[in-house]
CSV table of C-alpha atoms in Angstrom, one decimal:
chain,number,residue,atom,x,y,z
A,565,MET,CA,248.1,58.4,383.7
A,566,LEU,CA,250.2,60.3,381.5
A,567,LYS,CA,253.4,59.3,383.6
A,568,MET,CA,252.5,56.0,382.9
A,569,PHE,CA,252.0,56.5,379.0
A,570,GLU,CA,255.6,58.7,379.4
A,571,LYS,CA,257.0,55.1,381.2
A,572,ILE,CA,255.9,52.8,378.6
A,573,LEU,CA,256.8,55.4,375.4
A,574,GLY,CA,260.4,56.0,377.2
A,575,VAL,CA,261.0,52.1,377.4
A,576,LEU,CA,260.0,51.7,373.5
A,577,VAL,CA,262.2,54.8,372.8
A,578,ARG,CA,265.5,53.6,374.3
A,579,ALA,CA,264.4,49.7,372.7
A,580,SER,CA,264.2,51.5,369.3
A,581,ALA,CA,267.2,53.6,369.9
A,582,PHE,CA,269.2,50.7,370.7
A,583,VAL,CA,267.9,49.0,367.6
A,584,GLY,CA,268.9,52.4,365.4
A,585,VAL,CA,272.2,52.6,366.8
A,586,ILE,CA,272.8,48.5,366.1
A,587,SER,CA,271.4,49.4,362.6
A,588,LEU,CA,274.4,52.4,362.3
A,589,VAL,CA,277.0,50.2,363.6
A,590,ALA,CA,276.4,47.4,361.0
A,591,MET,CA,276.2,49.8,358.4
A,592,MET,CA,279.5,51.5,359.2
A,593,GLY,CA,281.3,47.6,360.1
A,594,LEU,CA,279.9,46.9,356.7
A,595,THR,CA,281.1,50.4,355.3
A,596,VAL,CA,284.8,49.5,356.5
A,597,VAL,CA,284.4,46.1,355.0
A,598,THR,CA,283.7,47.2,351.8
A,599,VAL,CA,286.1,50.1,351.8
A,600,VAL,CA,289.2,47.4,352.7
A,601,PHE,CA,287.8,44.4,350.7
A,602,ARG,CA,287.6,46.8,347.4
A,603,ALA,CA,291.2,48.4,348.4
A,604,VAL,CA,292.8,44.9,347.7
A,605,GLY,CA,290.6,44.2,344.5
A,606,ILE,CA,287.5,42.1,345.9
A,607,ALA,CA,284.2,43.2,345.9
A,608,PHE,CA,280.9,42.4,347.7
A,609,PRO,CA,277.5,42.6,345.5
A,610,GLY,CA,274.7,43.7,347.1
A,611,THR,CA,276.6,46.1,349.9
A,612,TYR,CA,275.2,49.2,348.5
A,613,VAL,CA,271.9,47.5,348.8
A,614,LEU,CA,272.4,46.3,352.0
A,615,SER,CA,273.5,49.4,353.3
A,616,GLU,CA,270.0,51.2,352.3
A,617,LEU,CA,267.9,48.8,354.1
A,618,LEU,CA,270.3,49.6,357.1
A,619,LEU,CA,269.9,53.2,356.5
A,620,ILE,CA,265.9,52.8,357.0
A,621,PRO,CA,266.3,52.2,361.1
A,622,THR,CA,268.9,53.7,361.7
A,623,VAL,CA,267.1,57.4,360.4
A,624,SER,CA,263.6,56.1,361.5
A,625,PHE,CA,264.4,55.8,364.9
A,626,ALA,CA,266.5,59.0,365.3
A,627,LEU,CA,263.6,60.7,364.3
A,628,ALA,CA,261.6,58.9,367.6
A,629,TYR,CA,264.5,59.5,369.7
A,630,ALA,CA,265.3,63.2,369.0
A,631,ALA,CA,261.9,63.7,369.5
A,632,TRP,CA,262.1,62.0,373.0
A,633,THR,CA,265.0,63.9,373.8
A,634,ARG,CA,263.3,67.3,372.6
A,635,ALA,CA,266.6,67.9,370.3
A,636,HIS,CA,264.3,68.0,367.1
A,637,THR,CA,264.4,71.6,365.9
A,638,ARG,CA,262.4,74.5,367.4
A,639,VAL,CA,262.0,78.3,366.7
A,640,GLU,CA,262.6,80.1,370.2
A,641,LEU,CA,262.9,83.3,368.6
A,642,LEU,CA,259.5,84.4,368.9
A,643,THR,CA,258.2,82.0,371.3
A,644,GLN,CA,260.9,83.0,374.0
A,645,THR,CA,259.3,86.3,373.7
A,646,PHE,CA,255.5,84.9,375.4
A,647,GLN,CA,255.1,83.9,378.8
A,648,LYS,CA,255.4,80.3,379.7
A,649,ARG,CA,252.0,79.5,379.2
A,650,LEU,CA,251.5,81.0,376.4
A,651,SER,CA,254.9,79.5,375.1
A,652,GLY,CA,254.0,76.2,376.0
A,653,MET,CA,250.4,76.2,374.2
A,654,SER,CA,252.3,77.3,371.0
A,655,HIS,CA,254.9,75.0,371.0
A,656,GLY,CA,252.0,71.7,372.3
A,657,LEU,CA,249.7,73.1,369.4
A,658,THR,CA,252.8,73.3,366.7
A,659,MET,CA,254.0,69.7,367.9
A,660,LEU,CA,250.1,68.3,367.9
A,661,LEU,CA,250.2,69.8,363.9
A,662,GLY,CA,253.7,67.7,363.6
A,663,ALA,CA,252.1,64.8,364.6
A,664,GLY,CA,249.4,65.5,362.2
A,665,PHE,CA,251.9,65.5,359.5
A,666,TRP,CA,254.0,62.5,360.5
A,667,GLY,CA,250.5,61.1,360.9
A,668,PHE,CA,250.1,61.7,356.8
A,669,VAL,CA,253.5,59.8,356.5
A,670,ALA,CA,252.8,56.9,358.6
A,671,TYR,CA,249.5,56.3,356.7
A,672,ALA,CA,251.5,56.2,353.3
A,673,THR,CA,254.4,54.1,354.4
A,674,TYR,CA,251.8,51.5,355.4
A,675,GLU,CA,249.8,51.7,352.4
A,676,GLU,CA,253.5,50.9,350.7
A,677,VAL,CA,254.3,48.1,353.3
A,678,ILE,CA,250.6,46.8,352.6
A,679,ARG,CA,250.8,47.1,348.6
A,680,ARG,CA,254.8,45.9,348.7
A,681,SER,CA,254.3,42.9,350.8
A,682,ALA,CA,252.0,41.9,348.9
A,683,GLN,CA,253.9,41.8,345.8
A,684,GLY,CA,256.7,39.7,347.3
A,685,GLU,CA,259.1,42.5,347.1
A,686,LEU,CA,262.9,41.7,347.2
A,687,SER,CA,266.0,43.7,347.7
A,688,PRO,CA,267.6,43.7,344.1
A,689,ILE,CA,271.2,42.0,344.1
A,690,LEU,CA,270.7,40.3,347.6
A,691,ASP,CA,267.1,39.0,347.3
A,692,ILE,CA,266.3,40.2,350.9
A,693,PRO,CA,262.7,40.7,352.0
A,694,VAL,CA,262.2,44.1,352.1
A,695,ALA,CA,258.8,44.4,354.1
A,696,PRO,CA,260.6,43.6,357.4
A,697,PHE,CA,262.6,47.2,356.7
A,698,ARG,CA,259.0,48.6,355.8
A,699,TRP,CA,257.7,47.4,358.8
A,700,LEU,CA,260.7,49.1,361.1
A,701,MET,CA,259.9,52.1,359.3
A,702,PHE,CA,256.3,52.1,359.9
A,703,GLY,CA,256.8,51.4,363.3
A,704,ALA,CA,259.3,53.7,364.5
A,705,ILE,CA,256.8,56.9,362.6
A,706,SER,CA,254.3,55.7,364.9
A,707,LEU,CA,256.5,55.9,368.2
A,708,LEU,CA,257.3,58.9,366.5
A,709,ILE,CA,253.8,59.8,366.3
A,710,ALA,CA,253.5,58.6,369.9
A,711,VAL,CA,256.3,60.6,371.5
A,712,THR,CA,254.8,64.1,369.7
A,713,LEU,CA,251.6,63.7,370.9
A,714,LEU,CA,253.0,63.1,374.7
A,715,ARG,CA,255.2,65.8,374.5
A,716,ALA,CA,252.5,68.4,373.0
A,717,VAL,CA,250.2,67.4,376.1
A,718,GLN,CA,252.5,68.2,378.6
A,719,GLU,CA,254.0,71.2,377.1
A,720,ILE,CA,250.3,72.6,376.8
A,721,ILE,CA,249.7,71.4,380.0
A,722,GLY,CA,252.8,72.9,381.0
A,723,GLN,CA,254.2,69.6,382.7
A,724,GLU,CA,257.6,68.6,382.8
A,725,PRO,CA,258.7,65.7,380.8
A,726,SER,CA,260.6,62.4,383.1
A,727,LYS,CA,264.0,62.5,382.8
């Protein structure tokens, strides 16, 4: 059951990482085009707004990918002195606390998405609906929580994650 859940999450994380990379590449391309055109005296209004919107999926999905690859920061000065079982338990419980924190963030994000969507929020200058970007952020945080919970359980039971 845990292996199947890990496999499904792996597919979701890879797909979300792809979206995050596309978003990052789009943001970089937008920046290059903006700088080049400003150098010749042409300015496009709204590029900063668009860049801010693209930052949402870039960062949100990066967090989920970092949790998946176990690239997040953890203090090992103390836990490396523990026995393997106690170290795994400690990492797992810490990750559960982290998932709880992200649960609060996800709830606040959901509330904000609902509130702002009902208001029909549009970005300044470009009038792009912001709701899809907020929903992406909520989805990415939810994926982060699922990955963190999976990794916490794997740490607690001493199971190595699949490659």
